[in-house]
DNA sequence: GTTGACCCTGTAGTTACTACAGGGTGTAGT
DNA sequence: ACTACACCCTGTAGTAACTACAGGGTCAAC
Protein backbone atom coordinates (compact mmCIF):
# COMPACT_ATOMS: atom_id res chain seq x y z
CA UNK A 1 0.00 0.00 0.00
CA UNK A 2 1.24 3.48 -0.82
CA UNK A 3 2.25 5.96 1.82
CA UNK A 4 -0.56 7.77 3.60
CA UNK A 5 -3.17 5.18 2.75
CA UNK A 6 -4.21 2.79 5.50
CA UNK A 7 -5.73 -0.67 5.15
CA UNK A 8 -8.47 -1.97 7.35
CA UNK A 9 -5.81 -4.09 9.03
CA UNK A 10 -3.77 -0.98 9.77
CA UNK A 11 -6.77 0.60 11.47
CA UNK A 12 -7.45 -2.60 13.39
CA UNK A 13 -3.89 -2.78 14.70
CA UNK A 14 -3.80 0.91 15.57
CA UNK A 15 -7.07 0.93 17.53
CA UNK A 16 -7.58 -2.62 18.73
CA UNK A 17 -10.90 -2.78 16.93
CA UNK A 18 -11.32 -5.98 14.95
CA UNK A 19 -11.43 -5.92 11.15
CA UNK A 20 -14.88 -7.44 11.21
CA UNK A 21 -16.07 -4.86 13.68
CA UNK A 22 -14.72 -2.05 11.51
CA UNK A 23 -16.65 -3.41 8.58
CA UNK A 24 -19.68 -3.63 10.85
CA UNK A 25 -19.30 0.02 11.84
CA UNK A 26 -19.16 0.94 8.18
CA UNK A 27 -22.29 -1.05 7.49
CA UNK A 28 -24.26 0.74 10.20
CA UNK A 29 -22.95 4.10 9.10
CA UNK A 30 -20.68 4.90 12.02
CA UNK A 31 -17.69 5.01 9.72
CA UNK A 32 -17.85 6.41 6.20
CA UNK A 33 -17.16 3.95 3.39
CA UNK A 34 -13.67 4.87 2.14
CA UNK A 35 -12.34 4.91 -1.40
CA UNK A 36 -11.03 1.64 -2.72
CA UNK A 37 -7.70 0.57 -4.21
CA UNK A 38 -7.47 -1.02 -7.64
CA UNK A 39 -7.59 -4.34 -5.80
CA UNK A 40 -10.83 -3.31 -4.09
CA UNK A 41 -9.15 -2.87 -0.73
CA UNK A 42 -10.50 -0.15 1.52
CA UNK A 43 -8.21 2.87 1.45
CA UNK A 44 -8.45 4.78 4.71
CA UNK A 45 -6.97 8.12 5.64
CA UNK A 46 -5.87 9.58 8.96
CA UNK A 47 -9.25 11.14 9.59
CA UNK A 48 -10.80 7.67 9.44
CA UNK A 49 -8.26 6.49 11.97
CA UNK A 50 -9.14 9.42 14.21
CA UNK A 51 -12.83 8.69 13.95
CA UNK A 52 -12.37 5.02 14.78
CA UNK A 53 -10.25 5.92 17.80
CA UNK A 54 -13.07 8.15 19.00
CA UNK A 55 -15.55 5.33 18.56
CA UNK A 56 -13.30 2.88 20.39
CA UNK A 57 -12.82 5.20 23.33
CA UNK A 58 -16.48 5.93 23.63
CA UNK A 59 -17.34 2.24 23.45
CA UNK A 60 -14.77 1.49 26.12
CA UNK A 61 -16.58 3.97 28.33
CA UNK A 62 -19.75 2.03 27.77
CA UNK A 63 -21.56 4.44 25.47
CA UNK A 64 -24.03 2.63 23.20
CA UNK A 65 -23.56 2.85 19.47
CA UNK A 66 -26.38 5.34 19.03
CA UNK A 67 -24.87 7.54 21.72
CA UNK A 68 -21.53 7.27 19.94
CA UNK A 69 -23.23 8.30 16.75
CA UNK A 70 -24.62 11.39 18.42
CA UNK A 71 -21.32 12.28 20.04
CA UNK A 72 -19.57 11.98 16.69
CA UNK A 73 -22.13 14.24 15.11
CA UNK A 74 -21.78 16.78 17.89
CA UNK A 75 -18.01 16.69 17.76
CA UNK A 76 -18.15 18.01 14.21
CA UNK A 77 -20.10 21.07 15.26
CA UNK A 78 -17.41 23.10 16.96
CA UNK A 79 -19.46 26.24 17.57
CA UNK A 80 -22.35 24.46 19.10
CA UNK A 81 -23.07 24.47 22.80
CA UNK A 82 -21.46 21.74 24.85
CA UNK A 83 -24.70 21.03 26.65
CA UNK A 84 -25.94 18.25 24.40
CA UNK A 85 -22.72 16.35 24.99
CA UNK A 86 -23.09 16.89 28.71
CA UNK A 87 -26.61 15.48 28.67
CA UNK A 88 -25.54 12.33 26.84
CA UNK A 89 -22.65 11.78 29.20
CA UNK A 90 -24.69 12.38 32.36
CA UNK A 91 -27.49 10.12 31.16
CA UNK A 92 -24.92 7.45 30.57
CA UNK A 93 -23.32 7.96 33.96
CA UNK A 94 -26.73 7.58 35.59
CA UNK A 95 -27.19 4.36 33.64
CA UNK A 96 -23.82 3.07 34.79
CA UNK A 97 -24.76 3.88 38.37
CA UNK A 98 -27.97 1.90 38.03
CA UNK A 99 -26.10 -1.07 36.69
CA UNK A 100 -23.59 -0.80 39.49
CA UNK A 101 -26.32 -0.76 42.10
CA UNK A 102 -28.05 -3.76 40.52
CA UNK A 103 -24.82 -5.71 40.28
CA UNK A 104 -23.91 -4.92 43.88
CA UNK A 105 -27.29 -6.08 45.12
CA UNK A 106 -26.96 -9.23 43.09
CA UNK A 107 -23.49 -9.87 44.42
CA UNK A 108 -24.61 -9.39 47.98
CA UNK A 109 -27.36 -11.94 47.65
CA UNK A 110 -25.23 -14.42 45.79
CA UNK A 111 -22.42 -14.12 48.29
CA UNK A 112 -24.81 -14.67 51.14
CA UNK A 113 -26.14 -17.84 49.56
CA UNK A 114 -22.69 -19.22 48.79
CA UNK A 115 -21.40 -18.44 52.26
CA UNK A 116 -23.85 -20.90 53.71
CA UNK A 117 -23.08 -23.68 51.36
CA UNK A 118 -21.85 -26.71 53.24
CA UNK A 119 -20.22 -29.86 52.03
CA UNK A 120 -23.18 -32.17 51.97
CA UNK A 121 -25.39 -33.49 49.24
CA UNK A 122 -27.68 -31.74 46.85
CA UNK A 123 -30.57 -32.68 49.04
CA UNK A 124 -29.13 -30.44 51.73
CA UNK A 125 -27.64 -27.82 49.44
CA UNK A 126 -28.29 -24.30 50.57
CA UNK A 127 -27.74 -22.89 47.08
CA UNK A 128 -30.28 -25.19 45.51
CA UNK A 129 -32.56 -24.53 48.43
CA UNK A 130 -32.34 -20.80 47.90
CA UNK A 131 -33.37 -21.22 44.29
CA UNK A 132 -36.10 -23.77 44.88
CA UNK A 133 -39.77 -22.95 45.37
CA UNK A 134 -40.44 -21.59 48.81
CA UNK A 135 -43.51 -23.59 49.47
CA UNK A 136 -42.91 -27.30 48.79
CA UNK A 137 -46.34 -28.14 50.11
CA UNK A 138 -46.96 -31.82 49.55
CA UNK B 1 -59.42 -24.38 32.72
CA UNK B 2 -60.08 -27.12 35.22
CA UNK B 3 -58.75 -27.07 38.74
CA UNK B 4 -55.07 -27.97 39.17
CA UNK B 5 -54.14 -27.23 35.58
CA UNK B 6 -52.25 -24.02 34.90
CA UNK B 7 -52.12 -22.02 31.67
CA UNK B 8 -49.00 -20.35 30.42
CA UNK B 9 -50.56 -17.08 31.51
CA UNK B 10 -50.98 -18.46 35.03
CA UNK B 11 -47.28 -19.33 35.17
CA UNK B 12 -46.39 -15.92 33.79
CA UNK B 13 -48.39 -14.10 36.42
CA UNK B 14 -47.10 -16.31 39.22
CA UNK B 15 -43.42 -15.89 38.35
CA UNK B 16 -43.15 -12.62 36.47
CA UNK B 17 -41.67 -14.43 33.49
CA UNK B 18 -43.27 -13.37 30.22
CA UNK B 19 -45.39 -15.79 28.20
CA UNK B 20 -43.04 -15.45 25.27
CA UNK B 21 -40.05 -16.14 27.48
CA UNK B 22 -41.71 -19.26 28.88
CA UNK B 23 -42.26 -20.53 25.35
CA UNK B 24 -38.62 -19.69 24.65
CA UNK B 25 -37.48 -21.70 27.68
CA UNK B 26 -39.52 -24.64 26.41
CA UNK B 27 -38.00 -24.33 22.99
CA UNK B 28 -34.44 -24.45 24.37
CA UNK B 29 -35.31 -27.33 26.64
CA UNK B 30 -35.16 -25.57 29.98
CA UNK B 31 -38.80 -26.34 30.61
CA UNK B 32 -40.42 -29.60 29.54
CA UNK B 33 -43.19 -29.33 26.95
CA UNK B 34 -46.40 -29.93 28.91
CA UNK B 35 -49.52 -31.83 27.87
CA UNK B 36 -52.09 -29.87 25.90
CA UNK B 37 -55.78 -29.18 26.42
CA UNK B 38 -58.34 -30.07 23.76
CA UNK B 39 -57.96 -26.47 22.59
CA UNK B 40 -54.17 -26.96 22.25
CA UNK B 41 -53.41 -24.81 25.25
CA UNK B 42 -50.41 -25.80 27.34
CA UNK B 43 -51.52 -27.57 30.51
CA UNK B 44 -48.96 -27.02 33.24
CA UNK B 45 -48.79 -28.59 36.68
CA UNK B 46 -47.35 -27.37 39.96
CA UNK B 47 -44.00 -28.98 39.29
CA UNK B 48 -43.68 -26.86 36.15
CA UNK B 49 -44.44 -23.77 38.21
CA UNK B 50 -41.75 -24.81 40.68
CA UNK B 51 -39.22 -25.34 37.94
CA UNK B 52 -39.95 -21.96 36.38
CA UNK B 53 -39.61 -20.27 39.75
CA UNK B 54 -36.19 -21.88 40.11
CA UNK B 55 -35.19 -20.62 36.68
CA UNK B 56 -36.44 -17.13 37.44
CA UNK B 57 -34.54 -16.92 40.69
CA UNK B 58 -31.36 -18.17 39.15
CA UNK B 59 -31.69 -15.72 36.27
CA UNK B 60 -32.26 -12.89 38.70
CA UNK B 61 -28.99 -13.83 40.34
CA UNK B 62 -27.31 -13.46 36.99
CA UNK B 63 -26.67 -17.13 36.19
CA UNK B 64 -26.52 -17.76 32.46
CA UNK B 65 -29.01 -20.12 30.90
CA UNK B 66 -26.50 -22.93 30.57
CA UNK B 67 -25.59 -22.57 34.22
CA UNK B 68 -29.27 -22.66 35.09
CA UNK B 69 -29.60 -25.81 33.06
CA UNK B 70 -26.82 -27.44 35.04
CA UNK B 71 -28.20 -26.30 38.37
CA UNK B 72 -31.59 -27.71 37.47
CA UNK B 73 -30.02 -31.01 36.53
CA UNK B 74 -28.05 -31.11 39.75
CA UNK B 75 -31.07 -30.21 41.85
CA UNK B 76 -32.74 -33.44 40.71
CA UNK B 77 -29.86 -35.55 42.01
CA UNK B 78 -30.46 -35.40 45.74
CA UNK B 79 -27.77 -37.87 46.79
CA UNK B 80 -25.06 -36.28 44.77
CA UNK B 81 -22.32 -34.16 46.27
CA UNK B 82 -23.01 -30.46 46.60
CA UNK B 83 -19.61 -29.60 45.18
CA UNK B 84 -20.65 -29.19 41.58
CA UNK B 85 -23.23 -26.61 42.62
CA UNK B 86 -20.62 -24.83 44.67
CA UNK B 87 -18.27 -24.62 41.69
CA UNK B 88 -20.92 -23.14 39.43
CA UNK B 89 -21.89 -20.59 42.03
CA UNK B 90 -18.32 -19.56 42.84
CA UNK B 91 -17.39 -19.28 39.16
CA UNK B 92 -20.37 -17.04 38.74
CA UNK B 93 -19.50 -14.95 41.76
CA UNK B 94 -16.00 -14.46 40.36
CA UNK B 95 -17.56 -13.35 37.09
CA UNK B 96 -19.79 -10.88 38.89
CA UNK B 97 -16.76 -9.50 40.68
CA UNK B 98 -14.96 -8.99 37.39
CA UNK B 99 -17.91 -7.16 35.98
CA UNK B 100 -18.12 -5.03 39.10
CA UNK B 101 -14.47 -4.08 38.87
CA UNK B 102 -14.79 -3.21 35.19
CA UNK B 103 -17.88 -1.14 35.76
CA UNK B 104 -16.28 0.69 38.66
CA UNK B 105 -13.22 1.54 36.59
CA UNK B 106 -15.42 2.71 33.79
CA UNK B 107 -17.45 4.83 36.14
CA UNK B 108 -14.39 6.42 37.63
CA UNK B 109 -13.07 7.48 34.27
CA UNK B 110 -16.41 8.68 33.01
CA UNK B 111 -17.04 10.68 36.17
CA UNK B 112 -13.64 12.29 35.91
CA UNK B 113 -14.30 13.37 32.34
CA UNK B 114 -17.75 14.74 33.12
CA UNK B 115 -16.48 16.62 36.15
CA UNK B 116 -14.31 18.76 33.95
CA UNK B 117 -16.99 19.59 31.47
CA UNK B 118 -17.54 23.32 31.31
CA UNK B 119 -20.25 25.33 29.69
CA UNK B 120 -18.60 26.30 26.47
CA UNK B 121 -18.83 25.06 22.95
CA UNK B 122 -18.07 21.73 21.41
CA UNK B 123 -14.77 23.12 20.26
CA UNK B 124 -13.74 23.41 23.90
CA UNK B 125 -15.59 20.43 25.22
CA UNK B 126 -13.58 18.33 27.60
CA UNK B 127 -15.71 15.23 26.99
CA UNK B 128 -15.25 15.39 23.24
CA UNK B 129 -11.60 16.16 23.84
CA UNK B 130 -11.19 13.07 25.98
CA UNK B 131 -12.64 10.93 23.24
CA UNK B 132 -10.80 12.55 20.37
CA UNK B 133 -7.48 11.38 18.96
CA UNK B 134 -4.59 12.27 21.20
CA UNK B 135 -2.28 13.42 18.48
CA UNK B 136 -4.03 15.95 16.20
CA UNK B 137 -0.84 16.54 14.26
CA UNK B 138 -1.56 18.87 11.42
C1' DG C 1 5.54 -19.25 -9.86
C1' DT C 2 4.62 -20.17 -4.87
C1' DT C 3 3.32 -19.03 -0.32
C1' DG C 4 1.18 -16.87 3.30
C1' DA C 5 -0.90 -12.83 5.19
C1' DC C 6 -4.44 -9.96 4.19
C1' DC C 7 -8.50 -8.38 1.78
C1' DC C 8 -13.39 -8.88 -0.04
C1' DT C 9 -18.70 -10.09 0.25
C1' DG C 10 -22.32 -12.57 2.11
C1' DT C 11 -24.37 -15.29 5.55
C1' DA C 12 -25.25 -16.88 9.93
C1' DG C 13 -24.40 -17.32 14.80
C1' DT C 14 -23.89 -15.51 19.89
C1' DT C 15 -27.00 -14.42 24.42
C1' DA C 16 -31.41 -13.81 26.15
C1' DC C 17 -34.88 -12.38 25.16
C1' DT C 18 -38.84 -9.56 22.62
C1' DA C 19 -42.28 -8.29 19.26
C1' DC C 20 -45.18 -8.93 15.85
C1' DA C 21 -48.55 -11.36 12.26
C1' DG C 22 -52.24 -14.17 11.54
C1' DG C 23 -55.26 -17.20 13.32
C1' DG C 24 -57.70 -20.16 17.10
C1' DT C 25 -60.04 -20.77 22.01
C1' DG C 26 -62.66 -19.73 26.18
C1' DT C 27 -65.87 -17.17 28.77
C1' DA C 28 -69.06 -13.78 29.99
C1' DG C 29 -72.69 -10.90 28.50
C1' DT C 30 -76.64 -9.93 25.53
C1' DA D 1 -76.73 -17.90 18.90
C1' DC D 2 -73.87 -13.93 18.54
C1' DT D 3 -70.44 -10.62 20.18
C1' DA D 4 -66.49 -8.95 22.48
C1' DC D 5 -62.43 -9.39 24.67
C1' DA D 6 -58.70 -11.66 26.93
C1' DC D 7 -55.88 -15.29 26.18
C1' DC D 8 -53.79 -18.95 23.53
C1' DC D 9 -51.15 -20.92 19.40
C1' DT D 10 -47.13 -21.14 15.72
C1' DG D 11 -43.82 -19.04 13.02
C1' DT D 12 -40.82 -15.40 11.90
C1' DA D 13 -37.92 -11.78 12.67
C1' DG D 14 -35.81 -8.26 15.40
C1' DT D 15 -32.80 -6.31 19.47
C1' DA D 16 -27.54 -4.86 20.75
C1' DA D 17 -23.02 -5.40 19.46
C1' DC D 18 -20.54 -7.88 17.81
C1' DT D 19 -18.21 -12.46 15.88
C1' DA D 20 -17.20 -16.34 12.91
C1' DC D 21 -17.10 -18.68 9.05
C1' DA D 22 -17.15 -19.88 3.66
C1' DG D 23 -15.38 -19.12 -0.61
C1' DG D 24 -12.77 -16.45 -3.37
C1' DG D 25 -9.46 -12.44 -4.67
C1' DT D 26 -5.02 -9.37 -3.79
C1' DC D 27 -0.33 -8.28 -2.44
C1' DA D 28 4.39 -8.76 -1.53
C1' DA D 29 8.35 -11.44 -0.49
C1' DC D 30 11.01 -15.32 -1.86
GROMACS .gro file of C-alpha atoms (C1' of nucleotides) in nm, chain D:
model
   30
  307DA     C1'    1  -7.673  -1.790   1.890
  308DC     C1'    2  -7.387  -1.393   1.854
  309DT     C1'    3  -7.044  -1.062   2.018
  310DA     C1'    4  -6.649  -0.895   2.248
  311DC     C1'    5  -6.243  -0.939   2.467
  312DA     C1'    6  -5.870  -1.166   2.693
  313DC     C1'    7  -5.588  -1.529   2.618
  314DC     C1'    8  -5.379  -1.895   2.353
  315DC     C1'    9  -5.115  -2.092   1.940
  316DT     C1'   10  -4.713  -2.114   1.572
  317DG     C1'   11  -4.382  -1.904   1.302
  318DT     C1'   12  -4.082  -1.540   1.190
  319DA     C1'   13  -3.792  -1.178   1.267
  320DG     C1'   14  -3.581  -0.826   1.540
  321DT     C1'   15  -3.280  -0.631   1.947
  322DA     C1'   16  -2.754  -0.486   2.075
  323DA     C1'   17  -2.302  -0.540   1.946
  324DC     C1'   18  -2.054  -0.788   1.781
  325DT     C1'   19  -1.821  -1.246   1.588
  326DA     C1'   20  -1.720  -1.634   1.291
  327DC     C1'   21  -1.710  -1.868   0.905
  328DA     C1'   22  -1.715  -1.988   0.366
  329DG     C1'   23  -1.538  -1.912  -0.061
  330DG     C1'   24  -1.277  -1.645  -0.337
  331DG     C1'   25  -0.946  -1.244  -0.467
  332DT     C1'   26  -0.502  -0.937  -0.379
  333DC     C1'   27  -0.033  -0.828  -0.244
  334DA     C1'   28   0.439  -0.876  -0.153
  335DA     C1'   29   0.835  -1.144  -0.049
  336DC     C1'   30   1.101  -1.532  -0.186
   0.00000   0.00000   0.00000
